[in-house]
Amino acid sequence: MPTQFSLQEYDAAAAYIRERISQQPTVGLILGSGLSPLAESIENAVRIPYADIPHFPVSTVEGHAGQLVIGQLAGVQVCAMQGRFHLYEGYTPQQITFPVRVMRRLGVGALIVTNAAGGLNPTFRSGDLMLIEDHLNFVGMAGNHPLYGPNVDAFGLRFPSMIRAYSTRLRALLLETAAELEIPVRQGVYAMVSGPSFETPAEVRYLRHAGADAVGMSTAPEVVVAHHAGMEVLGISSITNVAVDATESAMDTSHTEVLEIGKEIVPRLTRLLVGVLEKL
Ligand code: HPA
């Protein structure tokens, strides 16, 4: 599998998808761990397995179905990724973000990214929703960056700004919707680490000092690539567990817990996103 892609390869994937749908999607949706059932609310859906799409990576982790679901949600034509790709599965950052660029070539202008995350902010509880204000891309800062290599000028600049990677407009829209629906929403900074091991207590304390409110193993590469390509981004973390900060703690962190709490959050998150889409 190639680690970098040409514009022709993104376009080949986009062309394959375009042939199978009747309406162009305008909003992209990435569903994180345990959040895949959200795609079941999409109406008149066309489902395209990743394995069928030229150059598309194939998802391996439990809880990630691995297909695009294209149809209407709240009257908006959406293209949802039911299952995403992670660095810890062995993919390159370019492979992880391949679908985002394909969505862009399909005409998608806004991307809603969801994930499961561990709560670092001591006021956060398992089951909380967090609107992502900004991120710490530890993986990207260390060199595993999705824009490494030749810049594809058709998408954006060589040195893109990331100051407003998370759209001010969409964040305001989400908070407004959450208030109307009386759904409590936290706000904070998401730290991306590579995984697949969960953080040690020392890493948890370090991430907190670094300014992070939640930690997870995804999202930052997709957001960087989407913002580079001029897409508006909205990011929401479901806090599936509270990060453990002491070796003496009786608590533990597990993928089972992440999936279970994720599932519990789906109805609330669906209502929230439907509310946002209705306002777009
Ligand atoms: N750490 C990293 N990734 C995660 C966590 C966590 O605690 N919970 C869900 N994804």
CSV table of N, CA, C and O in Angstrom, one decimal, residues 139 173 204 208 213 241 244-245:
chain,number,residue,atom,x,y,z
A,139,VAL,N,1.8,13.3,18.1
A,139,VAL,CA,2.3,12.4,17.0
A,139,VAL,C,2.8,13.3,15.9
A,139,VAL,O,3.9,13.0,15.3
A,173,LEU,N,-22.2,27.2,17.0
A,173,LEU,CA,-23.5,26.6,16.6
A,173,LEU,C,-23.7,25.4,17.5
A,173,LEU,O,-24.8,25.1,17.9
A,204,VAL,N,-0.3,10.6,32.1
A,204,VAL,CA,-1.6,11.4,32.3
A,204,VAL,C,-1.3,12.7,33.0
A,204,VAL,O,-1.8,13.7,32.6
A,208,ARG,N,-1.8,16.5,31.3
A,208,ARG,CA,-2.5,17.6,32.1
A,208,ARG,C,-1.7,18.9,32.2
A,208,ARG,O,-2.2,19.9,31.9
A,213,ASP,N,-7.1,18.5,28.1
A,213,ASP,CA,-8.3,18.2,28.9
A,213,ASP,C,-8.8,16.7,28.6
A,213,ASP,O,-9.5,16.2,29.4
A,241,ASN,N,-13.9,7.4,29.6
A,241,ASN,CA,-13.2,7.0,30.9
A,241,ASN,C,-12.5,8.1,31.4
A,241,ASN,O,-12.1,9.1,30.7
A,244,VAL,N,-6.4,7.6,34.5
A,244,VAL,CA,-5.9,7.2,35.8
A,244,VAL,C,-4.5,7.9,36.1
A,244,VAL,O,-3.6,7.7,35.3
A,245,ASP,N,-4.4,8.7,37.1
A,245,ASP,CA,-3.2,9.5,37.3
A,245,ASP,C,-2.3,9.0,38.5
A,245,ASP,O,-1.3,9.7,38.8
